[in-house]
Amino acid sequence: MRIFTQLHELRAYLKGQKSAGATVGLIPTMGALHKGHLSLVQSSQKANNLTVCSIYVNPTQFNNSSDLALYPRTLETDKNLLEEIHCDILFAPDNTLMYVEPPKLRFNFGHLEEVMEGRFRPGHFNGVATVVSKFFHMIEPDKAYFGQKDLQQYLIIKQLVKDLSFGVEVICHPIIREESGLALSSRNARLTPEQKINAANLNQALLKAKSLLNQTTIEAVKQAIKDELAQINDIQLEYFEIVDGDDLSTVTDLQKHRQIALCIAAYLGKVRLIDNEFLFS
Ligand code: AMP
């Protein structure tokens, strides 16, 4: 695996490879890699000649300084994991490369950023759109891979690509989970063993909500899930929403949507986790 920390070196290498006909897949990550990230890398390897995984803990997408400070950083282990699966390139820039000065550009994605993550993490998607735009300019990938776990992020990136005519195909990859159903997340490393067991209730609640939707009203399902989670020690629900899977509008009639997503965010102690399930398979 080639490791780049300098942009001019990465660009020179990619230029040579692209002029020889190579296609490039990009997986932007913040490191602390797990099997979810690695599955994105493996999808890219199947569809592109060269796979670039970026690792950069992007400060502009954190609205909470302690979340940024406590975000796990495991670069040496990450390098080994990427080596093991034969990833071609790791791009690991630092803050001085990514942000010479604080960016002045501001994005506005309207409703897409006003709900769920955007509502509870003001400025988050502005930071995400900024850093992903930078990576798209730096690497000019043919395809870029994002996880369904961050569904709202995926929809925002698709909008970004459409609005700014980036020549990249954005691909959504299914959520990789533990056997318990807990969605893999770098933040799981901060959970105590007991919190980790409790955290599996988030996915169980989503699955229960899915089956309840066949039996009762949307409002009743939302209330049932809220009541159920309120009884579990150490889980503080932030939101549970049932939204259109394409534009995140509120769902009032299940029949009127191509896809519907059930989305949840909750704290286990100080660790904030998110998860979602699509209603239709
Ligand atoms: P992160 O490092 O958390 O920014 O995640 C980098 C990419 O990996 C994002 O596109 C995430 O949606 C994706 N990802 C994170 N967790 C999972 C998972 N459990 N399964 C699949 N993709 C994931």
CSV table of C-alpha atoms and ligand atoms in Angstrom, one decimal:
chain,number,residue,atom,x,y,z
A,1,MET,CA,0.0,0.0,0.0
A,2,ARG,CA,1.2,3.5,-0.8
A,3,ILE,CA,0.8,6.0,2.0
A,4,PHE,CA,0.6,9.7,1.1
A,5,THR,CA,0.5,12.7,3.5
A,6,GLN,CA,1.4,15.3,0.9
A,7,LEU,CA,-1.1,16.4,-1.8
A,8,HIS,CA,1.4,17.1,-4.6
A,9,GLU,CA,2.8,13.5,-4.2
A,10,LEU,CA,-0.7,11.9,-4.3
A,11,ARG,CA,-1.7,14.0,-7.3
A,12,ALA,CA,1.4,13.2,-9.2
A,13,TYR,CA,1.0,9.5,-8.5
A,14,LEU,CA,-2.7,9.5,-9.5
A,15,LYS,CA,-2.1,11.5,-12.6
A,16,GLY,CA,0.3,8.8,-13.8
A,17,GLN,CA,-2.1,6.0,-13.0
A,18,LYS,CA,-5.1,7.8,-14.6
A,19,SER,CA,-3.2,8.6,-17.8
A,20,ALA,CA,-2.5,4.9,-18.0
A,21,GLY,CA,-6.2,4.3,-17.8
A,22,ALA,CA,-6.8,3.5,-14.1
A,23,THR,CA,-10.2,4.2,-12.6
A,24,VAL,CA,-10.2,5.4,-9.0
A,25,GLY,CA,-12.6,4.7,-6.1
A,26,LEU,CA,-12.5,6.8,-2.9
A,27,ILE,CA,-13.6,5.9,0.6
A,28,PRO,CA,-13.4,9.0,2.9
A,29,THR,CA,-13.2,8.0,6.6
A,30,MET,CA,-12.2,9.4,9.9
A,31,GLY,CA,-10.2,6.3,10.8
A,32,ALA,CA,-10.5,4.0,13.7
A,33,LEU,CA,-11.4,1.5,11.0
A,34,HIS,CA,-13.7,-1.4,11.4
A,35,LYS,CA,-15.4,-4.0,9.2
A,36,GLY,CA,-17.9,-1.4,8.0
A,37,HIS,CA,-15.2,0.8,6.5
A,38,LEU,CA,-13.3,-2.2,5.2
A,39,SER,CA,-16.5,-3.4,3.3
A,40,LEU,CA,-16.6,0.0,1.5
A,41,VAL,CA,-12.9,-0.5,0.5
A,42,GLN,CA,-13.7,-4.0,-0.7
A,43,SER,CA,-16.7,-2.7,-2.8
A,44,SER,CA,-14.4,-0.2,-4.4
A,45,GLN,CA,-11.7,-2.8,-5.1
A,46,LYS,CA,-14.3,-4.8,-7.1
A,47,ALA,CA,-15.2,-1.9,-9.3
A,48,ASN,CA,-12.1,0.3,-9.7
A,49,ASN,CA,-8.4,-0.2,-10.7
A,50,LEU,CA,-7.2,1.9,-7.7
A,51,THR,CA,-8.8,2.3,-4.3
A,52,VAL,CA,-7.9,5.3,-2.2
A,53,CYS,CA,-9.0,5.3,1.5
A,54,SER,CA,-8.6,8.7,3.2
A,55,ILE,CA,-8.2,9.0,7.0
A,56,TYR,CA,-8.8,12.5,8.4
A,57,VAL,CA,-10.6,13.5,11.6
A,58,ASN,CA,-12.2,16.6,10.1
A,59,PRO,CA,-12.5,19.2,12.9
A,60,THR,CA,-15.1,21.3,10.9
A,61,GLN,CA,-17.8,18.6,11.1
A,62,PHE,CA,-17.6,18.4,14.9
A,63,ASN,CA,-20.0,20.7,16.8
A,64,ASN,CA,-18.9,19.3,20.1
A,65,SER,CA,-15.2,19.9,21.1
A,66,SER,CA,-15.1,16.9,23.5
A,67,ASP,CA,-16.5,14.6,20.8
A,68,LEU,CA,-13.6,15.8,18.6
A,69,ALA,CA,-11.0,15.4,21.4
A,70,LEU,CA,-12.2,11.9,22.3
A,71,TYR,CA,-12.7,10.7,18.8
A,72,PRO,CA,-10.5,7.5,18.5
A,73,ARG,CA,-7.3,7.8,16.6
A,74,THR,CA,-5.6,4.5,15.7
A,75,LEU,CA,-3.6,5.3,12.5
A,76,GLU,CA,-1.0,2.5,12.9
A,77,THR,CA,-3.7,-0.2,13.4
A,78,ASP,CA,-5.7,1.3,10.5
A,79,LYS,CA,-2.6,1.1,8.2
A,80,ASN,CA,-2.3,-2.6,9.1
A,81,LEU,CA,-6.0,-3.3,8.4
A,82,LEU,CA,-5.8,-1.6,5.0
A,83,GLU,CA,-2.6,-3.4,4.2
A,84,GLU,CA,-4.2,-6.8,5.0
A,85,ILE,CA,-7.0,-6.2,2.5
A,86,HIS,CA,-4.6,-4.8,-0.1
A,87,CYS,CA,-6.0,-1.3,-0.3
A,88,ASP,CA,-3.9,0.5,-2.9
A,89,ILE,CA,-3.5,4.0,-1.3
A,90,LEU,CA,-4.0,5.5,2.1
A,91,PHE,CA,-4.2,9.3,2.1
A,92,ALA,CA,-3.7,10.7,5.6
A,93,PRO,CA,-3.4,14.5,5.4
A,94,ASP,CA,-3.0,16.7,8.4
A,95,ASN,CA,-4.9,19.9,9.4
A,96,THR,CA,-2.3,22.2,7.8
A,97,LEU,CA,-2.8,20.5,4.4
A,98,MET,CA,-6.6,20.5,4.7
A,99,TYR,CA,-7.2,23.9,6.2
A,100,VAL,CA,-4.7,26.6,5.5
A,101,GLU,CA,-7.2,28.9,7.2
A,102,PRO,CA,-10.7,28.4,8.3
A,103,PRO,CA,-13.0,28.1,5.3
A,104,LYS,CA,-15.4,30.9,4.5
A,105,LEU,CA,-17.6,29.0,2.1
A,106,ARG,CA,-21.0,28.0,3.6
A,107,PHE,CA,-23.3,25.3,2.3
A,108,ASN,CA,-27.1,25.3,2.6
A,109,PHE,CA,-28.9,22.1,1.8
A,110,GLY,CA,-32.3,23.3,2.9
A,111,HIS,CA,-34.6,20.6,4.4
A,112,LEU,CA,-32.0,17.9,4.0
A,113,GLU,CA,-29.8,19.5,6.7
A,114,GLU,CA,-32.6,20.8,8.9
A,115,VAL,CA,-33.7,17.5,10.3
A,116,MET,CA,-32.2,14.7,12.4
A,117,GLU,CA,-28.4,15.0,12.5
A,118,GLY,CA,-28.5,18.6,11.1
A,119,ARG,CA,-31.0,19.7,13.7
A,120,PHE,CA,-29.0,18.2,16.6
A,121,ARG,CA,-25.5,18.9,15.3
A,122,PRO,CA,-25.6,22.4,13.8
A,123,GLY,CA,-22.8,23.0,11.3
A,124,HIS,CA,-22.1,19.3,10.9
A,125,PHE,CA,-23.1,19.0,7.3
A,126,ASN,CA,-21.4,22.2,6.3
A,127,GLY,CA,-18.2,20.6,7.6
A,128,VAL,CA,-18.9,17.3,5.9
A,129,ALA,CA,-19.7,19.0,2.5
A,130,THR,CA,-16.5,21.1,2.8
A,131,VAL,CA,-14.2,18.3,3.5
A,132,VAL,CA,-15.8,15.9,1.0
A,133,SER,CA,-15.7,18.6,-1.7
A,134,LYS,CA,-12.0,19.1,-1.0
A,135,PHE,CA,-11.3,15.3,-1.3
A,136,PHE,CA,-13.3,15.2,-4.6
A,137,HIS,CA,-11.1,18.1,-5.9
A,138,MET,CA,-7.9,16.6,-4.6
A,139,ILE,CA,-8.5,13.0,-5.8
A,140,GLU,CA,-11.0,13.3,-8.7
A,141,PRO,CA,-12.3,9.8,-8.1
A,142,ASP,CA,-14.6,8.0,-10.5
A,143,LYS,CA,-16.6,6.5,-7.7
A,144,ALA,CA,-17.0,7.4,-4.0
A,145,TYR,CA,-18.4,5.1,-1.4
A,146,PHE,CA,-20.5,6.1,1.6
A,147,GLY,CA,-22.3,4.0,4.2
A,148,GLN,CA,-26.1,3.9,4.6
A,149,LYS,CA,-25.3,4.1,8.3
A,150,ASP,CA,-24.9,7.9,7.7
A,151,LEU,CA,-27.9,8.1,5.4
A,152,GLN,CA,-28.4,11.8,5.8
A,153,GLN,CA,-24.7,12.3,4.9
A,154,TYR,CA,-25.1,10.2,1.8
A,155,LEU,CA,-28.2,12.2,0.6
A,156,ILE,CA,-26.3,15.4,1.2
A,157,ILE,CA,-23.3,14.2,-0.7
A,158,LYS,CA,-25.5,13.2,-3.6
A,159,GLN,CA,-27.0,16.7,-3.6
A,160,LEU,CA,-23.6,18.2,-3.4
A,161,VAL,CA,-22.4,16.2,-6.5
A,162,LYS,CA,-25.5,17.2,-8.4
A,163,ASP,CA,-25.4,20.9,-7.5
A,164,LEU,CA,-21.6,21.3,-8.2
A,165,SER,CA,-21.4,18.8,-11.1
A,166,PHE,CA,-18.7,16.7,-9.6
A,167,GLY,CA,-17.8,13.9,-12.0
A,168,VAL,CA,-18.1,11.2,-9.4
A,169,GLU,CA,-20.6,8.4,-8.9
A,170,VAL,CA,-21.7,8.3,-5.3
A,171,ILE,CA,-22.4,4.8,-4.0
A,172,CYS,CA,-24.4,3.9,-0.9
A,173,HIS,CA,-23.2,0.7,0.9
A,174,PRO,CA,-25.3,-1.3,3.4
A,175,ILE,CA,-24.7,-1.1,7.1
A,176,ILE,CA,-22.4,-3.7,8.6
A,177,ARG,CA,-23.5,-4.9,12.1
A,178,GLU,CA,-22.3,-6.9,15.0
A,179,GLU,CA,-24.2,-10.1,15.6
A,180,SER,CA,-26.3,-8.3,18.2
A,181,GLY,CA,-27.5,-6.0,15.5
A,182,LEU,CA,-25.4,-3.0,16.8
A,183,ALA,CA,-24.2,-1.0,13.8
A,184,LEU,CA,-20.4,-0.9,13.7
A,185,SER,CA,-19.1,2.5,14.5
A,186,SER,CA,-15.7,4.0,15.5
A,187,ARG,CA,-17.5,5.4,18.5
A,188,ASN,CA,-18.4,1.9,19.8
A,189,ALA,CA,-14.8,1.7,21.0
A,190,ARG,CA,-15.8,4.3,23.7
A,191,LEU,CA,-18.6,2.1,25.0
A,192,THR,CA,-18.2,0.1,28.2
A,193,PRO,CA,-19.1,-3.7,27.8
A,194,GLU,CA,-22.4,-3.0,29.5
A,195,GLN,CA,-23.2,0.0,27.3
A,196,LYS,CA,-22.4,-2.1,24.2
A,197,ILE,CA,-24.9,-4.7,25.2
A,198,ASN,CA,-27.5,-2.0,25.8
A,199,ALA,CA,-26.7,-0.3,22.5
A,200,ALA,CA,-28.0,-3.3,20.6
A,201,ASN,CA,-31.5,-2.1,21.7
A,202,LEU,CA,-31.3,0.7,19.2
A,203,ASN,CA,-31.4,-1.7,16.2
A,204,GLN,CA,-33.9,-3.9,18.0
A,205,ALA,CA,-36.2,-0.8,18.4
A,206,LEU,CA,-35.8,-0.1,14.7
A,207,LEU,CA,-36.8,-3.7,13.7
A,208,LYS,CA,-39.7,-3.6,16.1
A,209,ALA,CA,-40.9,-0.3,14.7
A,210,LYS,CA,-40.7,-1.8,11.2
A,211,SER,CA,-43.0,-4.7,12.1
A,212,LEU,CA,-45.3,-2.4,14.1
A,213,LEU,CA,-45.8,-0.2,11.1
A,214,ASN,CA,-47.9,-3.0,9.5
A,215,GLN,CA,-50.2,-3.0,12.5
A,216,THR,CA,-50.7,0.5,13.8
A,217,THR,CA,-50.4,4.2,13.0
A,218,ILE,CA,-47.1,6.0,12.4
A,219,GLU,CA,-47.6,8.2,15.5
A,220,ALA,CA,-48.4,5.2,17.6
A,221,VAL,CA,-45.3,3.4,16.5
A,222,LYS,CA,-43.1,6.5,17.3
A,223,GLN,CA,-44.7,6.7,20.7
A,224,ALA,CA,-44.2,2.9,21.4
A,225,ILE,CA,-40.5,3.1,20.5
A,226,LYS,CA,-39.9,6.2,22.6
A,227,ASP,CA,-41.7,4.6,25.6
A,228,GLU,CA,-39.8,1.4,25.2
A,229,LEU,CA,-36.4,3.0,25.0
A,230,ALA,CA,-37.2,5.3,27.9
A,231,GLN,CA,-37.3,2.2,30.1
A,232,ILE,CA,-33.8,1.2,29.3
A,233,ASN,CA,-31.1,2.4,31.7
A,234,ASP,CA,-28.3,4.4,30.2
A,235,ILE,CA,-30.1,5.1,26.8
A,236,GLN,CA,-31.1,8.8,26.2
A,237,LEU,CA,-33.0,8.9,22.9
A,238,GLU,CA,-32.3,12.1,20.9
A,239,TYR,CA,-34.7,11.4,18.0
A,240,PHE,CA,-36.6,8.6,16.3
A,241,GLU,CA,-37.9,9.6,12.9
A,242,ILE,CA,-39.7,7.9,10.1
A,243,VAL,CA,-38.8,9.8,6.9
A,244,ASP,CA,-38.8,9.6,3.1
A,245,GLY,CA,-35.6,7.7,2.1
A,246,ASP,CA,-34.8,10.2,-0.7
A,247,ASP,CA,-35.6,13.6,0.7
A,248,LEU,CA,-36.1,13.1,4.4
A,249,SER,CA,-39.6,14.6,4.4
A,250,THR,CA,-41.9,13.4,7.2
A,251,VAL,CA,-43.9,10.3,6.3
A,252,THR,CA,-47.6,10.4,7.0
A,253,ASP,CA,-48.7,7.8,4.5
A,254,LEU,CA,-46.6,4.7,3.9
A,255,GLN,CA,-48.0,4.2,0.4
A,256,LYS,CA,-46.7,7.5,-0.9
A,257,HIS,CA,-43.0,6.8,-0.8
A,258,ARG,CA,-40.4,4.9,-2.9
A,259,GLN,CA,-38.4,4.2,0.2
A,260,ILE,CA,-38.9,5.0,3.9
A,261,ALA,CA,-36.2,5.2,6.5
A,262,LEU,CA,-36.5,4.7,10.2
A,263,CYS,CA,-33.7,6.7,11.8
A,264,ILE,CA,-32.5,6.9,15.4
A,265,ALA,CA,-29.9,8.7,17.4
A,266,ALA,CA,-29.3,8.2,21.1
A,267,TYR,CA,-26.7,8.7,23.8
A,268,LEU,CA,-25.2,5.8,25.8
A,269,GLY,CA,-23.6,7.7,28.6
A,270,LYS,CA,-21.6,10.3,26.7
A,271,VAL,CA,-21.3,8.3,23.4
A,272,ARG,CA,-23.7,9.3,20.7
A,273,LEU,CA,-24.8,6.6,18.3
A,274,ILE,CA,-27.0,6.6,15.2
A,275,ASP,CA,-28.6,3.8,13.2
A,276,ASN,CA,-31.3,3.4,10.6
A,277,GLU,CA,-33.3,0.7,8.7
A,278,PHE,CA,-35.1,1.0,5.4
A,279,LEU,CA,-38.7,-0.1,5.5
A,280,PHE,CA,-38.8,-1.7,2.1
A,281,SER,CA,-36.1,-4.2,1.1
B,1,AMP,P1,-16.6,7.6,9.4
B,1,AMP,O1,-15.2,7.2,9.6
B,1,AMP,O2,-17.4,7.3,10.6
B,1,AMP,O3,-16.7,9.0,8.9
B,1,AMP,O4,-17.2,6.7,8.3
B,1,AMP,C1,-16.6,6.6,7.0
B,1,AMP,C2,-17.6,5.9,6.1
B,1,AMP,O5,-17.9,4.6,6.5
B,1,AMP,C3,-18.9,6.7,6.0
B,1,AMP,O6,-19.4,6.7,4.7
B,1,AMP,C4,-19.8,5.8,6.9
B,1,AMP,O7,-21.2,5.9,6.6
B,1,AMP,C5,-19.3,4.4,6.6
B,1,AMP,N1,-19.6,3.5,7.7
B,1,AMP,C6,-19.5,3.8,9.0
B,1,AMP,N2,-20.0,2.7,9.7
B,1,AMP,C7,-20.4,1.8,8.9
B,1,AMP,C8,-21.0,0.5,9.0
B,1,AMP,N3,-21.3,0.0,10.1
B,1,AMP,N4,-21.3,-0.1,7.8
B,1,AMP,C9,-21.1,0.4,6.6
B,1,AMP,N5,-20.5,1.6,6.4
B,1,AMP,C10,-20.2,2.3,7.5
